Tab-separated table of C-alpha atoms in Angstrom:
chain	number	residue	atom	x	y	z
A	140	MET	CA	0.471	-0.638	-0.110
A	141	LYS	CA	1.305	3.651	-0.783
A	142	PRO	CA	2.241	5.655	2.213
A	143	VAL	CA	-0.859	7.420	3.754
A	144	TYR	CA	-0.434	10.975	5.209
A	145	LEU	CA	-2.793	12.137	7.980
A	146	ASP	CA	-0.575	14.464	9.744
A	147	HIS	CA	-1.940	17.523	8.123
A	148	HIS	CA	-1.971	19.649	10.957
A	149	ALA	CA	1.997	19.107	10.750
A	150	THR	CA	1.748	20.295	6.850
A	151	THR	CA	0.374	19.901	4.406
A	152	PRO	CA	1.292	18.566	0.860
A	153	LEU	CA	1.644	21.379	-2.416
A	154	ASP	CA	-1.604	21.712	-4.365
A	155	GLU	CA	-0.745	21.075	-8.472
A	156	GLU	CA	-2.668	24.237	-8.734
A	157	VAL	CA	-0.703	26.299	-6.926
A	158	LEU	CA	2.854	25.079	-8.204
A	159	GLU	CA	1.698	24.885	-11.421
A	160	ALA	CA	0.976	28.962	-10.571
A	161	MET	CA	4.014	28.926	-9.002
A	162	MET	CA	6.345	27.703	-11.482
A	163	PRO	CA	6.524	30.550	-14.082
A	164	TYR	CA	8.087	32.819	-10.466
A	165	LEU	CA	10.660	29.820	-9.946
A	166	THR	CA	12.253	29.947	-13.502
A	167	THR	CA	11.579	33.233	-16.433
A	168	GLU	CA	9.684	35.624	-14.265
A	169	PHE	CA	12.192	36.671	-11.806
A	170	GLY	CA	11.575	39.962	-11.143
A	171	ASN	CA	12.000	42.332	-7.546
A	172	ALA	CA	8.694	42.798	-6.412
A	173	SER	CA	10.505	46.281	-4.939
A	174	SER	CA	11.688	47.239	-7.926
A	175	SER	CA	9.558	48.915	-10.703
A	176	THR	CA	11.452	50.570	-13.411
A	177	HIS	CA	10.864	47.753	-16.001
A	178	ASP	CA	9.101	44.953	-16.977
A	179	TYR	CA	10.426	42.191	-15.030
A	180	GLY	CA	9.533	44.468	-11.230
A	181	ARG	CA	6.226	45.659	-12.652
A	182	ARG	CA	5.482	41.455	-13.750
A	183	ALA	CA	6.527	40.513	-9.716
A	184	ARG	CA	4.465	43.539	-8.659
A	185	ALA	CA	1.570	42.785	-10.182
A	186	ALA	CA	1.651	38.910	-9.101
A	187	VAL	CA	2.781	39.743	-5.557
A	188	GLU	CA	-0.714	42.101	-5.389
A	189	LYS	CA	-3.045	39.443	-7.049
A	190	GLY	CA	-1.786	37.297	-3.880
A	191	ARG	CA	-2.073	39.733	-1.500
A	192	GLU	CA	-6.020	40.681	-3.038
A	193	GLU	CA	-6.560	36.696	-3.098
A	194	VAL	CA	-5.571	36.219	0.939
A	195	ALA	CA	-7.585	39.247	1.843
A	196	ALA	CA	-10.721	37.578	-0.193
A	197	LEU	CA	-10.589	34.058	2.056
A	198	ILE	CA	-10.855	36.672	5.375
A	199	GLY	CA	-12.830	38.618	4.549
A	200	ALA	CA	-10.448	41.621	5.060
A	201	GLU	CA	-11.898	45.106	3.302
A	202	ARG	CA	-8.935	46.053	1.932
A	203	SER	CA	-5.515	44.202	0.649
A	204	ASP	CA	-3.365	46.550	2.346
A	205	GLU	CA	-4.329	45.395	5.733
A	206	ILE	CA	-2.494	41.721	4.721
A	207	ILE	CA	1.498	42.337	4.863
A	208	LEU	CA	3.253	39.050	3.569
A	209	THR	CA	5.873	37.400	5.935
A	210	SER	CA	8.145	34.477	6.087
A	211	GLY	CA	5.055	32.500	7.615
A	212	ALA	CA	2.886	32.097	10.987
A	213	THR	CA	5.320	32.333	13.742
A	214	GLU	CA	6.578	35.343	12.214
A	215	SER	CA	3.343	36.875	11.793
A	216	ASP	CA	2.402	35.757	15.529
A	217	ASN	CA	5.714	37.776	16.581
A	218	LEU	CA	4.748	41.324	14.454
A	219	ALA	CA	1.520	40.935	15.730
A	220	ILE	CA	2.899	41.057	19.408
A	221	LYS	CA	5.793	42.150	20.097
A	222	GLY	CA	4.936	45.242	16.926
A	223	LEU	CA	2.229	46.236	19.092
A	224	ALA	CA	3.771	45.517	22.340
A	225	LEU	CA	7.208	47.464	21.311
A	226	GLN	CA	4.308	50.876	20.261
A	227	ARG	CA	3.453	51.319	24.165
A	228	THR	CA	6.489	53.655	24.986
A	229	ASP	CA	6.745	52.794	28.547
A	230	HIS	CA	6.765	49.576	27.161
A	231	SER	CA	4.298	48.214	30.049
A	232	GLY	CA	0.902	46.703	29.621
A	233	HIS	CA	-1.560	43.667	30.184
A	234	ILE	CA	-1.998	40.649	27.662
A	235	ILE	CA	-4.563	37.799	27.800
A	236	THR	CA	-3.713	34.505	26.248
A	237	ILE	CA	-4.999	30.724	26.825
A	238	ALA	CA	-2.064	28.037	28.262
A	239	ILE	CA	-2.808	25.562	24.553
A	240	GLU	CA	-2.052	29.079	22.574
A	241	HIS	CA	1.184	27.547	19.865
A	242	LYS	CA	4.743	28.319	21.334
A	243	ALA	CA	5.270	31.644	18.848
A	244	ILE	CA	2.414	33.245	20.631
A	245	LEU	CA	3.254	31.425	24.235
A	246	ASP	CA	6.937	32.228	23.846
A	247	THR	CA	6.956	36.110	22.586
A	248	ALA	CA	4.141	36.817	25.314
A	249	HIS	CA	6.600	34.954	27.990
A	250	PHE	CA	9.472	37.519	25.766
A	251	LEU	CA	7.550	40.565	27.090
A	252	GLU	CA	6.676	39.615	30.346
A	253	LYS	CA	10.375	39.341	30.939
A	254	GLN	CA	10.438	43.063	29.470
A	255	GLY	CA	7.972	43.769	31.933
A	256	PHE	CA	4.586	43.766	30.781
A	257	SER	CA	1.633	41.855	32.480
A	258	LEU	CA	0.178	38.404	31.261
A	259	SER	CA	-2.685	36.203	31.950
A	260	PHE	CA	-4.072	33.135	31.425
A	261	VAL	CA	-7.724	32.604	30.883
A	262	PRO	CA	-9.025	29.482	32.098
A	263	ILE	CA	-10.527	27.076	29.448
A	264	ASP	CA	-12.591	23.907	29.864
A	265	ARG	CA	-11.868	20.057	29.936
A	266	TYR	CA	-12.735	20.256	26.364
A	267	GLY	CA	-10.292	23.307	25.961
A	268	LEU	CA	-12.709	25.983	25.609
A	269	VAL	CA	-12.324	29.298	26.627
A	270	ASP	CA	-14.612	30.912	29.851
A	271	LEU	CA	-15.670	33.988	27.922
A	272	ASP	CA	-16.784	35.054	31.988
A	273	ALA	CA	-13.579	34.395	33.353
A	274	LEU	CA	-12.357	36.217	30.229
A	275	ARG	CA	-14.014	39.666	30.750
A	276	SER	CA	-13.101	39.466	34.487
A	277	LEU	CA	-9.267	39.341	33.470
A	278	ILE	CA	-9.749	42.667	31.550
A	279	ARG	CA	-7.676	45.884	33.459
A	280	PRO	CA	-7.775	49.360	32.876
A	281	ASP	CA	-4.078	48.043	30.608
A	282	THR	CA	-5.197	45.265	28.401
A	283	PHE	CA	-4.050	46.364	25.711
A	284	LEU	CA	-4.329	42.808	23.490
A	285	ILE	CA	-5.849	39.927	24.366
A	286	THR	CA	-4.338	37.274	21.808
A	287	ILE	CA	-6.464	33.844	21.443
A	288	GLN	CA	-6.482	31.096	18.343
A	289	ALA	CA	-9.280	30.066	16.052
A	290	ALA	CA	-8.436	26.580	16.887
A	291	ASN	CA	-6.225	24.059	18.545
A	292	SER	CA	-3.626	21.929	16.004
A	293	GLU	CA	-3.871	18.833	18.668
A	294	ILE	CA	-7.495	18.926	20.121
A	295	GLY	CA	-8.589	20.159	17.345
A	296	THR	CA	-11.882	22.778	19.724
A	297	ILE	CA	-12.632	25.863	17.840
A	298	GLN	CA	-12.831	29.037	19.770
A	299	PRO	CA	-15.627	31.498	19.960
A	300	ILE	CA	-13.583	34.012	17.977
A	301	ASP	CA	-16.304	36.021	16.966
A	302	GLU	CA	-17.964	36.557	21.068
A	303	ILE	CA	-13.622	37.151	21.556
A	304	GLY	CA	-13.494	39.582	19.605
A	305	ALA	CA	-16.605	40.856	20.601
A	306	ILE	CA	-15.256	41.186	24.235
A	307	ALA	CA	-12.766	43.100	22.712
A	308	ARG	CA	-13.828	45.379	20.914
A	309	GLU	CA	-16.474	46.546	23.232
A	310	HIS	CA	-13.340	47.316	25.799
A	311	ASN	CA	-11.673	48.605	23.219
A	312	ILE	CA	-8.890	46.206	23.673
A	313	LEU	CA	-7.192	44.715	20.562
A	314	PHE	CA	-7.431	41.237	19.744
A	315	HIS	CA	-5.048	39.021	17.736
A	316	THR	CA	-6.079	34.826	16.472
A	317	ASP	CA	-3.716	32.485	15.357
A	318	ALA	CA	-5.951	31.094	12.630
A	319	VAL	CA	-3.217	29.076	11.019
A	320	GLN	CA	-5.336	25.901	12.072
A	321	ALA	CA	-8.559	27.116	11.008
A	322	LEU	CA	-8.321	28.749	8.209
A	323	GLY	CA	-9.730	26.707	4.834
A	324	LYS	CA	-11.963	24.827	7.278
A	325	MET	CA	-14.166	27.077	8.979
A	326	GLU	CA	-15.032	30.937	7.758
A	327	ILE	CA	-13.135	33.581	9.839
A	328	ASN	CA	-14.478	37.222	8.244
A	329	VAL	CA	-12.171	39.792	9.971
A	330	VAL	CA	-14.848	42.401	9.982
A	331	ARG	CA	-18.005	40.308	11.335
A	332	ASP	CA	-15.883	38.803	14.184
A	333	HIS	CA	-14.227	42.372	15.561
A	334	ILE	CA	-10.590	40.593	14.505
A	335	ASP	CA	-7.824	43.789	14.392
A	336	MET	CA	-4.838	40.757	13.860
A	337	LEU	CA	-5.095	37.793	12.210
A	338	SER	CA	-2.082	35.699	11.815
A	339	ILE	CA	-1.682	33.353	8.657
A	340	SER	CA	0.906	30.572	7.433
A	341	GLY	CA	1.296	29.133	3.834
A	342	HIS	CA	1.979	25.795	3.872
A	343	LYS	CA	-1.095	24.691	6.172
A	344	ILE	CA	-3.101	25.217	3.123
A	345	TYR	CA	-1.607	23.536	0.584
A	346	GLY	CA	0.597	26.391	0.038
A	347	PRO	CA	4.508	26.493	0.193
A	348	LYS	CA	6.380	26.426	3.176
A	349	GLY	CA	8.468	29.453	4.159
A	350	VAL	CA	5.839	31.983	3.411
A	351	GLY	CA	2.889	34.088	5.446
A	352	ALA	CA	0.813	36.609	6.240
A	353	LEU	CA	-0.725	38.955	9.031
A	354	TYR	CA	-4.015	40.699	8.765
A	355	VAL	CA	-3.884	44.365	10.380
A	356	ARG	CA	-6.700	46.513	10.279
A	357	LYS	CA	-6.493	49.697	8.995
A	358	GLY	CA	-5.651	52.620	12.315
A	359	VAL	CA	-3.731	49.335	13.788
A	360	ARG	CA	-0.638	50.979	14.818
A	361	LEU	CA	2.777	48.638	14.837
A	362	GLN	CA	6.714	48.555	15.778
A	363	PRO	CA	8.459	46.544	12.923
A	364	ILE	CA	10.458	44.262	14.369
A	365	PHE	CA	12.908	43.767	10.825
A	366	HIS	CA	14.148	47.356	9.316
A	367	GLY	CA	15.296	47.796	6.350
A	368	GLY	CA	14.242	49.335	2.958
A	369	GLY	CA	10.730	49.888	4.561
A	370	HIS	CA	8.870	47.217	2.373
A	371	GLU	CA	5.382	45.841	3.026
A	372	MET	CA	3.885	49.091	3.930
A	373	GLY	CA	6.845	49.791	6.138
A	374	MET	CA	6.032	46.723	8.449
A	375	ARG	CA	8.201	44.838	6.992
A	376	SER	CA	11.898	44.704	5.640
A	377	GLY	CA	13.117	42.461	3.144
A	378	THR	CA	13.031	41.283	-0.933
A	379	LEU	CA	9.564	39.325	-1.394
A	380	ASN	CA	9.179	35.974	-2.036
A	381	VAL	CA	6.897	36.374	-5.094
A	382	ALA	CA	6.857	32.707	-5.842
A	383	GLY	CA	6.290	31.989	-2.440
A	384	VAL	CA	3.442	34.698	-2.439
A	385	VAL	CA	1.841	33.481	-5.883
A	386	GLY	CA	2.014	30.296	-4.328
A	387	LEU	CA	-0.058	31.385	-0.712
A	388	GLY	CA	-2.547	33.819	-2.690
A	389	LYS	CA	-3.656	30.721	-5.075
A	390	ALA	CA	-3.327	28.069	-1.632
A	391	ALA	CA	-5.941	30.585	-0.547
A	392	PHE	CA	-8.422	31.431	-2.946
A	393	ILE	CA	-9.071	27.609	-3.521
A	394	ALA	CA	-8.931	27.272	0.272
A	395	ALA	CA	-12.256	29.594	0.083
A	396	ARG	CA	-13.408	28.251	-3.196
A	397	ASP	CA	-13.056	24.343	-1.609
A	398	LEU	CA	-14.066	25.433	1.722
A	399	GLU	CA	-17.570	24.380	2.273
A	400	SER	CA	-17.674	21.084	-0.109
A	401	GLU	CA	-14.932	20.148	1.839
A	402	SER	CA	-14.932	20.940	5.272
A	403	ALA	CA	-18.104	18.237	4.161
A	404	ARG	CA	-16.258	15.880	2.463
A	405	LEU	CA	-13.804	15.461	5.719
A	406	THR	CA	-16.548	15.977	8.621
A	407	GLY	CA	-17.757	12.627	7.214
A	408	LEU	CA	-14.280	11.123	7.045
A	409	ARG	CA	-13.829	11.876	10.513
A	410	GLU	CA	-17.122	10.700	11.792
A	411	ARG	CA	-16.524	7.574	10.137
A	412	LEU	CA	-13.483	7.060	12.047
A	413	ARG	CA	-14.356	8.207	15.254
A	414	ALA	CA	-17.544	5.634	15.274
A	415	GLY	CA	-15.019	3.158	14.187
A	416	ILE	CA	-12.723	3.621	17.074
A	417	GLU	CA	-15.949	4.003	19.779
A	418	SER	CA	-17.083	1.062	18.354
A	419	ARG	CA	-14.475	-1.020	18.223
A	420	ILE	CA	-11.597	-0.553	20.743
A	421	ASP	CA	-12.797	-0.173	24.750
A	422	LEU	CA	-11.487	2.456	27.097
A	423	VAL	CA	-10.743	5.546	25.024
A	424	GLN	CA	-11.034	8.715	25.117
A	425	LEU	CA	-11.782	11.410	22.826
A	426	ASN	CA	-10.126	14.458	23.275
A	427	GLY	CA	-11.080	18.065	22.453
A	428	HIS	CA	-14.795	19.644	21.729
A	429	PRO	CA	-17.213	16.819	20.603
A	430	THR	CA	-19.047	18.893	18.176
A	431	ARG	CA	-16.809	22.363	18.315
A	432	ARG	CA	-13.748	21.155	16.541
A	433	LEU	CA	-12.136	20.823	13.175
A	434	ALA	CA	-14.171	19.086	10.172
A	435	ASN	CA	-10.383	17.150	9.759
A	436	ASN	CA	-8.945	16.777	13.450
A	437	LEU	CA	-9.625	13.616	15.766
A	438	ASN	CA	-7.799	13.241	19.314
A	439	PHE	CA	-7.580	9.556	21.162
A	440	SER	CA	-6.856	7.963	24.045
A	441	PHE	CA	-6.328	4.881	23.817
A	442	SER	CA	-5.543	3.412	27.867
A	443	PHE	CA	-2.546	1.105	28.276
A	444	VAL	CA	-0.987	2.237	25.263
A	445	GLU	CA	1.632	4.190	24.365
A	446	GLY	CA	1.254	6.349	21.827
A	447	GLU	CA	4.830	6.250	19.928
A	448	SER	CA	3.844	2.098	19.822
A	449	LEU	CA	0.862	2.605	18.633
A	450	MET	CA	2.177	5.063	15.393
A	451	LEU	CA	5.801	2.742	14.766
A	452	GLY	CA	2.293	-0.262	14.715
A	453	CYS	CA	0.331	1.816	12.448
A	454	ARG	CA	2.684	1.009	9.656
A	455	GLY	CA	2.453	2.975	5.941
A	456	PHE	CA	0.509	6.101	8.224
A	457	ALA	CA	2.663	8.847	8.850
A	458	LEU	CA	0.550	10.155	12.353
A	459	SER	CA	0.946	12.048	15.056
A	460	SER	CA	1.216	11.421	19.365
A	461	GLY	CA	0.463	13.532	21.686
A	462	SER	CA	3.848	12.894	23.076
A	463	ALA	CA	7.334	15.197	22.168
A	464	CYS	CA	10.670	13.735	22.157
A	465	THR	CA	13.332	16.400	23.912
A	466	SER	CA	17.219	15.525	24.068
A	467	ALA	CA	16.645	15.297	28.269
A	468	SER	CA	13.189	13.377	28.330
A	469	LEU	CA	10.194	11.992	26.708
A	470	GLN	CA	7.604	14.734	27.738
A	471	SER	CA	3.349	14.104	26.994
A	472	SER	CA	1.848	17.351	24.926
A	473	TYR	CA	1.867	20.241	27.369
A	474	VAL	CA	-1.861	21.282	25.438
A	475	LEU	CA	-2.760	17.506	26.798
A	476	ARG	CA	-1.670	18.415	29.948
A	477	ALA	CA	-3.986	21.796	30.322
A	478	LEU	CA	-6.393	20.081	29.881
A	479	GLN	CA	-5.427	18.349	33.237
A	480	ILE	CA	-5.431	15.064	31.399
A	481	PRO	CA	-3.212	12.802	33.397
A	482	ASP	CA	0.425	11.879	31.677
A	483	ALA	CA	-0.426	8.656	30.738
A	484	LEU	CA	-3.295	9.281	28.634
A	485	ALA	CA	-1.265	11.967	27.125
A	486	HIS	CA	1.315	9.350	26.503
A	487	SER	CA	-1.044	6.965	25.150
A	488	SER	CA	-2.995	9.833	22.393
A	489	ILE	CA	-2.970	9.958	18.658
A	490	ARG	CA	-4.097	12.973	16.594
A	491	PHE	CA	-5.736	12.344	13.322
A	492	GLY	CA	-5.009	15.094	11.270
A	493	LEU	CA	-7.323	14.351	7.556
A	494	GLY	CA	-6.444	16.147	4.396
A	495	LYS	CA	-7.181	16.568	0.758
A	496	SER	CA	-5.989	12.771	-0.740
A	497	ASN	CA	-7.485	10.634	2.322
A	498	THR	CA	-10.548	8.501	1.217
A	499	ALA	CA	-13.127	6.356	3.199
A	500	GLU	CA	-11.001	3.292	1.745
A	501	GLN	CA	-7.820	4.598	3.644
A	502	ILE	CA	-9.857	5.618	6.907
A	503	ASP	CA	-11.331	1.736	6.937
A	504	THR	CA	-7.128	0.629	6.495
A	505	LEU	CA	-6.459	2.015	9.409
A	506	LEU	CA	-9.327	1.001	11.716
A	507	ASP	CA	-8.001	-2.905	11.039
A	508	LEU	CA	-4.677	-1.819	12.630
A	509	LEU	CA	-5.391	0.263	15.386
A	510	VAL	CA	-7.879	-2.454	16.540
A	511	LYS	CA	-4.932	-5.310	15.976
A	512	ASN	CA	-2.223	-3.488	17.696
A	513	VAL	CA	-4.214	-2.055	20.567
A	514	LYS	CA	-5.392	-5.131	21.583
A	515	ARG	CA	-1.831	-6.508	20.205
A	516	LEU	CA	-0.342	-3.937	22.979
A	517	ARG	CA	-2.781	-3.900	25.360
A	518	GLU	CA	-2.165	-7.752	25.713
A	519	MET	CA	1.837	-6.666	27.186
A	520	SER	CA	0.338	-4.777	30.051
A	521	PRO	CA	-0.069	-6.032	33.336
A	522	LEU	CA	-2.655	-2.697	33.742
A	523	TYR	CA	-5.096	-3.349	30.985
A	524	ASP	CA	-5.385	-7.088	32.869
A	525	MET	CA	-5.910	-4.980	36.284
A	526	ALA	CA	-9.039	-3.076	34.739
A	527	ARG	CA	-10.463	-5.380	33.316
A	528	GLU	CA	-10.725	-7.731	36.202
A	529	GLY	CA	-12.371	-4.583	37.737
A	530	ILE	CA	-9.033	-3.089	39.814
A	531	ASP	CA	-9.866	0.562	39.838
A	532	ILE	CA	-6.345	2.061	38.951
A	533	GLU	CA	-6.317	6.209	39.603
A	534	SER	CA	-3.955	7.425	36.456
A	535	PHE	CA	-5.709	5.741	33.730
A	536	SER	CA	-9.007	5.527	35.566
A	537	TRP	CA	-10.470	8.930	34.637
A	538	GLY	CA	-10.073	8.369	30.532
A	539	ALA	CA	-11.068	4.971	30.200
A	540	HIS	CA	-14.503	6.043	31.023
A	541	ASP	CA	-14.934	9.022	30.359
A	542	HIS	CA	-15.391	9.381	26.767
A	543	HIS	CA	-19.159	7.636	26.844
A	544	ASN	CA	-20.750	10.389	28.779
A	545	HIS	CA	-19.617	12.870	25.939
């Protein structure tokens, strides 16, 4: 069997239409988009502006000059958060976020905390959903930024960004969202949802790696974090990756065009996989919200099974586990820990990231492999035998029976 890719949260393959659109700008159309004195430069500039317009259209931005082109979402997150903070001449103020953000948000926020800014985390429930009343209660007179992701890459939980945006707007606080995982899976409209800044990455929507964008609502002022030639309306100096921007634009166009049909298809595959796991394997737990989740995301803990071992057993399928290898230790996912999921269950989790190339036949093959390998691995676990005999094992019991209550 051909290898099956099921890790679309990590990255996505380049769409053939995107590659086709990029090819001229990787070969004959090599002009510098910042140089408009000759035809090469003018054609490159026109291609960049088209890409910018396609990105703006995907998120419902009113003007294409609200799109700042970057190297990807990490840079976009840094520009949004640092750029806003460094505008404050006294280098103080209060930022609100959540503990399950991407590291590009968390590490940037912690960096600013060391510079003298204050940082608060909104409590989340067991599904990773923000507590809106708690968010309101955290707001202070010096709160200048709320940054909360549109959807989580590990557990798929979708945040109520329209309500968060409304709360921010009501208190005259700027709202930034990292929408990297959500774009192409759900409709986002920056005007309707009261979003002031939004981060985008090309390689998560079947575009190229190394290119992204930051939407900045007109009137929002940021301090640049790159200095040089004053490119990108003075917000981001550096020669533009023309082929990358063309690819980002084409990927955004396709994401908008296919949003409805592809989301419905992915939801069908996701539910096929979920139903198969829950009906054929006992002692499993769904991580993340049961209904408010990305169309392409499932995250399950398989009690009494080590996630990495289960992945190895599902040979031919590219999956991701809830453990992160570091040189010093094997640590469970900080996202799952923030949901108060015990380490034993976090280590037994697998993330399934569905995408355009996946089929019902692949899902059925994967289910057979999961059933076979969970059985094999549990047969080697003395704890599983104890649980089957009715002996309560505290570190496992929370997840062992809970998914039936969803």
